[in-house]
PDB file of C-alpha atoms in Angstrom:
ATOM      1  CA  ARG A  24       0.000   0.000   0.000  1.00 36.00           C
ATOM      2  CA  PRO A  25       1.480   3.397  -0.913  1.00 41.00           C
ATOM      3  CA  ALA A  26       2.203   5.900   1.855  1.00 45.00           C
ATOM      4  CA  ARG A  27      -0.418   8.598   2.462  1.00 47.00           C
ATOM      5  CA  CYS A  28       0.678  11.638   0.523  1.00 48.00           C
ATOM      6  CA  ILE A  29      -0.498  15.133  -0.114  1.00 50.00           C
ATOM      7  CA  CYS A  30      -0.346  14.220  -3.793  1.00 50.00           C
ATOM      8  CA  VAL A  31      -0.474  10.512  -4.550  1.00 45.00           C
ATOM      9  CA  ARG A  32       1.053  11.154  -7.961  1.00 49.00           C
ATOM     10  CA  ARG A  33       2.523  14.160  -9.663  1.00 52.00           C
ATOM     11  CA  THR A  34      -0.038  16.528 -11.130  1.00 56.00           C
ATOM     12  CA  PRO A  35       0.282  19.943 -12.811  1.00 57.00           C
ATOM     13  CA  SER A  36      -0.379  21.649  -9.467  1.00 57.00           C
ATOM     14  CA  CYS A  37       1.735  19.255  -7.382  1.00 55.00           C
ATOM     15  CA  ARG A  38       5.007  18.320  -8.972  1.00 55.00           C
ATOM     16  CA  VAL A  39       6.464  16.591  -5.915  1.00 58.00           C
ATOM     17  CA  VAL A  40       4.961  13.796  -3.844  1.00 57.00           C
ATOM     18  CA  LYS A  41       4.991  14.882  -0.162  1.00 58.00           C
ATOM     19  CA  PRO A  42       4.297  12.033   2.269  1.00 63.00           C
ATOM     20  CA  LEU A  43       2.129  12.849   5.294  1.00 61.00           C
ATOM     21  CA  ALA A  44       4.714  10.967   7.358  1.00 64.00           C
ATOM     22  CA  ASP A  45       7.030  13.962   6.881  1.00 81.00           C
ATOM     23  CA  ILE A  46       5.361  15.750   9.810  1.00 87.00           C
ATOM     24  CA  ARG A  47       8.045  16.660  12.334  1.00 90.00           C
ATOM     25  CA  LEU A  48       8.366  18.422  15.647  1.00 90.00           C
ATOM     26  CA  PHE A  49       9.418  21.941  14.707  1.00 89.00           C
ATOM     27  CA  ASP A  50      12.693  23.241  16.112  1.00 79.00           C
ATOM     28  CA  THR A  51      14.067  26.114  13.985  1.00 77.00           C
ATOM     29  CA  GLY A  52      13.218  28.487  11.160  1.00 79.00           C
ATOM     30  CA  SER A  53      10.079  30.380  12.084  1.00 93.00           C
ATOM     31  CA  ASP A  54      10.386  32.315   8.806  1.00 95.00           C
ATOM     32  CA  ALA A  55       9.115  29.167   7.060  1.00 93.00           C
ATOM     33  CA  LEU A  56       6.147  28.952   9.434  1.00 96.00           C
ATOM     34  CA  ALA A  57       5.348  32.634   8.885  1.00 96.00           C
ATOM     35  CA  ALA A  58       5.413  32.073   5.110  1.00 95.00           C
ATOM     36  CA  LEU A  59       3.026  29.122   5.481  1.00 95.00           C
ATOM     37  CA  HIS A  60       0.744  31.200   7.713  1.00 96.00           C
ATOM     38  CA  ALA A  61       0.729  34.005   5.117  1.00 96.00           C
ATOM     39  CA  ALA A  62      -0.291  31.501   2.423  1.00 95.00           C
ATOM     40  CA  CYS A  63      -3.270  30.478   4.563  1.00 94.00           C
ATOM     41  CA  PHE A  64      -4.615  33.579   6.304  1.00 91.00           C
ATOM     42  CA  PRO A  65      -5.180  37.230   5.336  1.00 89.00           C
ATOM     43  CA  ASP A  66      -3.982  38.422   8.770  1.00 89.00           C
ATOM     44  CA  ALA A  67      -0.840  36.296   8.919  1.00 94.00           C
ATOM     45  CA  TRP A  68       1.472  36.074  11.915  1.00 95.00           C
ATOM     46  CA  THR A  69       5.035  37.292  11.543  1.00 96.00           C
ATOM     47  CA  ALA A  70       8.111  35.194  12.271  1.00 96.00           C
ATOM     48  CA  ALA A  71       8.714  37.394  15.334  1.00 96.00           C
ATOM     49  CA  ALA A  72       5.195  36.679  16.642  1.00 96.00           C
ATOM     50  CA  ILE A  73       5.675  32.935  16.114  1.00 96.00           C
ATOM     51  CA  ASP A  74       9.085  33.088  17.824  1.00 95.00           C
ATOM     52  CA  ALA A  75       7.521  34.902  20.796  1.00 95.00           C
ATOM     53  CA  LEU A  76       4.872  32.195  21.139  1.00 95.00           C
ATOM     54  CA  LEU A  77       7.408  29.377  20.818  1.00 95.00           C
ATOM     55  CA  ALA A  78       9.489  30.981  23.560  1.00 94.00           C
ATOM     56  CA  THR A  79       6.675  30.618  26.087  1.00 94.00           C
ATOM     57  CA  PRO A  80       6.715  27.517  28.310  1.00 96.00           C
ATOM     58  CA  GLY A  81       4.705  24.567  27.036  1.00 96.00           C
ATOM     59  CA  THR A  82       4.426  25.831  23.444  1.00 97.00           C
ATOM     60  CA  PHE A  83       5.337  23.536  20.554  1.00 97.00           C
ATOM     61  CA  ALA A  84       4.777  23.115  16.822  1.00 97.00           C
ATOM     62  CA  TYR A  85       4.605  20.309  14.302  1.00 97.00           C
ATOM     63  CA  ALA A  86       5.405  21.136  10.703  1.00 95.00           C
ATOM     64  CA  HIS A  87       5.199  19.758   7.174  1.00 94.00           C
ATOM     65  CA  ASP A  88       6.197  21.459   3.922  1.00 92.00           C
ATOM     66  CA  ASP A  89       2.511  22.322   3.372  1.00 94.00           C
ATOM     67  CA  GLY A  90       1.368  23.247   6.866  1.00 95.00           C
ATOM     68  CA  PHE A  91       1.906  23.412  10.596  1.00 97.00           C
ATOM     69  CA  VAL A  92       0.132  23.395  13.927  1.00 97.00           C
ATOM     70  CA  LEU A  93       1.168  25.573  16.859  1.00 98.00           C
ATOM     71  CA  ALA A  94      -0.111  24.600  20.296  1.00 98.00           C
ATOM     72  CA  ARG A  95       0.605  24.898  23.992  1.00 97.00           C
ATOM     73  CA  ALA A  96      -0.086  22.815  27.059  1.00 97.00           C
ATOM     74  CA  ALA A  97      -0.111  23.797  30.731  1.00 96.00           C
ATOM     75  CA  GLY A  98      -2.068  23.002  33.854  1.00 95.00           C
ATOM     76  CA  GLY A  99      -3.781  19.938  32.402  1.00 96.00           C
ATOM     77  CA  GLU A 100      -5.169  21.817  29.392  1.00 97.00           C
ATOM     78  CA  ALA A 101      -3.935  22.371  25.848  1.00 98.00           C
ATOM     79  CA  GLU A 102      -4.836  24.887  23.172  1.00 98.00           C
ATOM     80  CA  ILE A 103      -4.393  24.888  19.416  1.00 98.00           C
ATOM     81  CA  LEU A 104      -3.068  28.374  18.686  1.00 97.00           C
ATOM     82  CA  THR A 105      -3.160  27.979  14.919  1.00 97.00           C
ATOM     83  CA  LEU A 106      -3.501  25.290  12.280  1.00 97.00           C
ATOM     84  CA  ALA A 107      -2.315  26.322   8.828  1.00 96.00           C
ATOM     85  CA  VAL A 108      -2.571  24.119   5.734  1.00 96.00           C
ATOM     86  CA  THR A 109      -1.827  25.602   2.324  1.00 95.00           C
ATOM     87  CA  PRO A 110      -4.838  25.780  -0.002  1.00 93.00           C
ATOM     88  CA  SER A 111      -3.379  23.214  -2.432  1.00 92.00           C
ATOM     89  CA  ALA A 112      -2.948  20.657   0.375  1.00 92.00           C
ATOM     90  CA  ARG A 113      -6.376  21.023   2.003  1.00 92.00           C
ATOM     91  CA  GLY A 114      -8.778  18.106   2.109  1.00 91.00           C
ATOM     92  CA  LYS A 115      -6.006  15.510   1.845  1.00 91.00           C
ATOM     93  CA  GLY A 116      -5.515  14.550   5.495  1.00 92.00           C
ATOM     94  CA  LEU A 117      -2.673  16.883   6.463  1.00 94.00           C
ATOM     95  CA  GLY A 118      -4.691  18.964   8.932  1.00 95.00           C
ATOM     96  CA  ARG A 119      -5.894  15.791  10.634  1.00 95.00           C
ATOM     97  CA  ARG A 120      -2.353  14.409  10.908  1.00 95.00           C
ATOM     98  CA  LEU A 121      -1.013  17.687  12.305  1.00 96.00           C
ATOM     99  CA  LEU A 122      -3.788  17.750  14.907  1.00 96.00           C
ATOM    100  CA  GLN A 123      -3.102  14.124  15.832  1.00 94.00           C
ATOM    101  CA  ALA A 124       0.570  14.954  16.368  1.00 95.00           C
ATOM    102  CA  ALA A 125      -0.296  17.984  18.516  1.00 96.00           C
ATOM    103  CA  THR A 126      -2.809  15.996  20.531  1.00 95.00           C
ATOM    104  CA  GLY A 127      -0.255  13.275  21.201  1.00 94.00           C
ATOM    105  CA  LYS A 128       2.322  15.811  22.385  1.00 96.00           C
ATOM    106  CA  ALA A 129      -0.250  17.579  24.576  1.00 97.00           C
ATOM    107  CA  ARG A 130      -1.122  14.242  26.207  1.00 96.00           C
ATOM    108  CA  GLU A 131       2.593  13.587  26.828  1.00 95.00           C
ATOM    109  CA  MET A 132       2.710  16.973  28.556  1.00 96.00           C
ATOM    110  CA  GLY A 133      -0.181  16.001  30.845  1.00 96.00           C
ATOM    111  CA  ALA A 134      -3.104  17.714  29.134  1.00 97.00           C
ATOM    112  CA  GLN A 135      -6.524  16.176  29.699  1.00 97.00           C
ATOM    113  CA  THR A 136      -8.462  18.613  27.494  1.00 97.00           C
ATOM    114  CA  MET A 137      -7.721  20.563  24.315  1.00 98.00           C
ATOM    115  CA  PHE A 138      -9.413  23.792  23.214  1.00 98.00           C
ATOM    116  CA  LEU A 139      -9.370  25.894  20.057  1.00 97.00           C
ATOM    117  CA  GLU A 140     -11.201  28.757  18.378  1.00 96.00           C
ATOM    118  CA  VAL A 141     -12.409  28.444  14.801  1.00 96.00           C
ATOM    119  CA  GLY A 142     -14.298  30.817  12.550  1.00 93.00           C
ATOM    120  CA  ALA A 143     -18.026  30.104  12.689  1.00 94.00           C
ATOM    121  CA  ASP A 144     -17.997  30.726   8.919  1.00 94.00           C
ATOM    122  CA  ASN A 145     -15.371  28.041   8.149  1.00 93.00           C
ATOM    123  CA  PRO A 146     -17.298  24.840   7.303  1.00 94.00           C
ATOM    124  CA  ALA A 147     -14.236  22.858   6.192  1.00 93.00           C
ATOM    125  CA  ALA A 148     -12.428  23.466   9.485  1.00 95.00           C
ATOM    126  CA  LEU A 149     -15.594  22.811  11.484  1.00 96.00           C
ATOM    127  CA  ALA A 150     -16.003  19.462   9.701  1.00 95.00           C
ATOM    128  CA  LEU A 151     -12.359  18.546  10.378  1.00 96.00           C
ATOM    129  CA  TYR A 152     -12.665  19.316  14.078  1.00 96.00           C
ATOM    130  CA  ALA A 153     -16.038  17.582  14.444  1.00 95.00           C
ATOM    131  CA  GLY A 154     -14.597  14.498  12.752  1.00 94.00           C
ATOM    132  CA  LEU A 155     -11.868  14.406  15.385  1.00 94.00           C
ATOM    133  CA  GLY A 156     -14.338  14.680  18.244  1.00 94.00           C
ATOM    134  CA  PHE A 157     -14.204  18.392  19.112  1.00 97.00           C
ATOM    135  CA  ALA A 158     -17.484  19.798  20.421  1.00 97.00           C
ATOM    136  CA  LYS A 159     -18.739  23.383  20.687  1.00 97.00           C
ATOM    137  CA  VAL A 160     -18.563  24.831  24.194  1.00 97.00           C
ATOM    138  CA  GLY A 161     -18.932  28.544  23.472  1.00 96.00           C
ATOM    139  CA  THR A 162     -18.910  31.475  21.048  1.00 95.00           C
ATOM    140  CA  ARG A 163     -16.652  34.531  20.881  1.00 94.00           C
ATOM    141  CA  LYS A 164     -18.562  37.359  19.173  1.00 94.00           C
ATOM    142  CA  GLY A 165     -16.446  39.367  16.727  1.00 90.00           C
ATOM    143  CA  TYR A 166     -13.275  37.402  17.578  1.00 90.00           C
ATOM    144  CA  TYR A 167     -11.838  37.386  14.045  1.00 87.00           C
ATOM    145  CA  SER A 168     -11.997  40.997  12.828  1.00 85.00           C
ATOM    146  CA  GLY A 169     -15.734  41.159  13.443  1.00 88.00           C
ATOM    147  CA  ARG A 170     -16.459  37.521  12.558  1.00 90.00           C
ATOM    148  CA  ASP A 171     -17.614  35.144  15.281  1.00 93.00           C
ATOM    149  CA  ALA A 172     -15.516  32.240  16.486  1.00 94.00           C
ATOM    150  CA  LEU A 173     -16.692  29.024  18.056  1.00 96.00           C
ATOM    151  CA  VAL A 174     -14.802  27.637  21.043  1.00 97.00           C
ATOM    152  CA  LEU A 175     -14.347  23.885  20.671  1.00 97.00           C
ATOM    153  CA  ARG A 176     -13.231  21.324  23.244  1.00 98.00           C
ATOM    154  CA  LEU A 177     -11.813  17.808  22.976  1.00 97.00           C
ATOM    155  CA  SER A 178     -11.301  15.406  25.872  1.00 96.00           C
ATOM    156  CA  LEU A 179      -7.865  13.809  25.640  1.00 95.00           C
ATOM    157  CA  ALA A 180      -8.733  11.112  28.170  1.00 86.00           C
ATOM    158  CA  GLY A 181      -9.889   8.538  25.561  1.00 69.00           C
ATOM    159  CA  ASP A 182      -8.671   7.435  22.165  1.00 61.00           C
ATOM    160  CA  PHE A 183      -8.203  10.226  19.654  1.00 55.00           C
ATOM    161  CA  ALA A 184      -9.716   9.759  16.183  1.00 55.00           C
TER     162      ALA A 184
END
């Protein structure tokens, strides 16, 4: 069986096969993460902002050439700070794999629960999170430049999808 890849075979829009197994714990080069974030969001975070977050205790990131997840864990809880997957790699399992890696690390760090905020107007992300077992626990009015965000929660006590 072939490895799960962002592109199973080369296509005009994807000239290189990028296995999902290439997800790694991030250690250096926040410029690359900032570039990925800019490819995904209109209000992208700078490398300096990402560095500042990574410098805080309990914060970690997992990265792939086409995306990354930035999270932190403390006091028995974890939070996804951002999940960025480039538009060309969406819908192919990368976001799920990044979240699984972050959830595993958060568990290792003693977290029992994970939280995140997601745009209420982002059906693809909402479907991803629901498929992993996240449930709505609140709403933040106007959180994203006037757009509402939903607060989602996942128990890390059981098996993660």
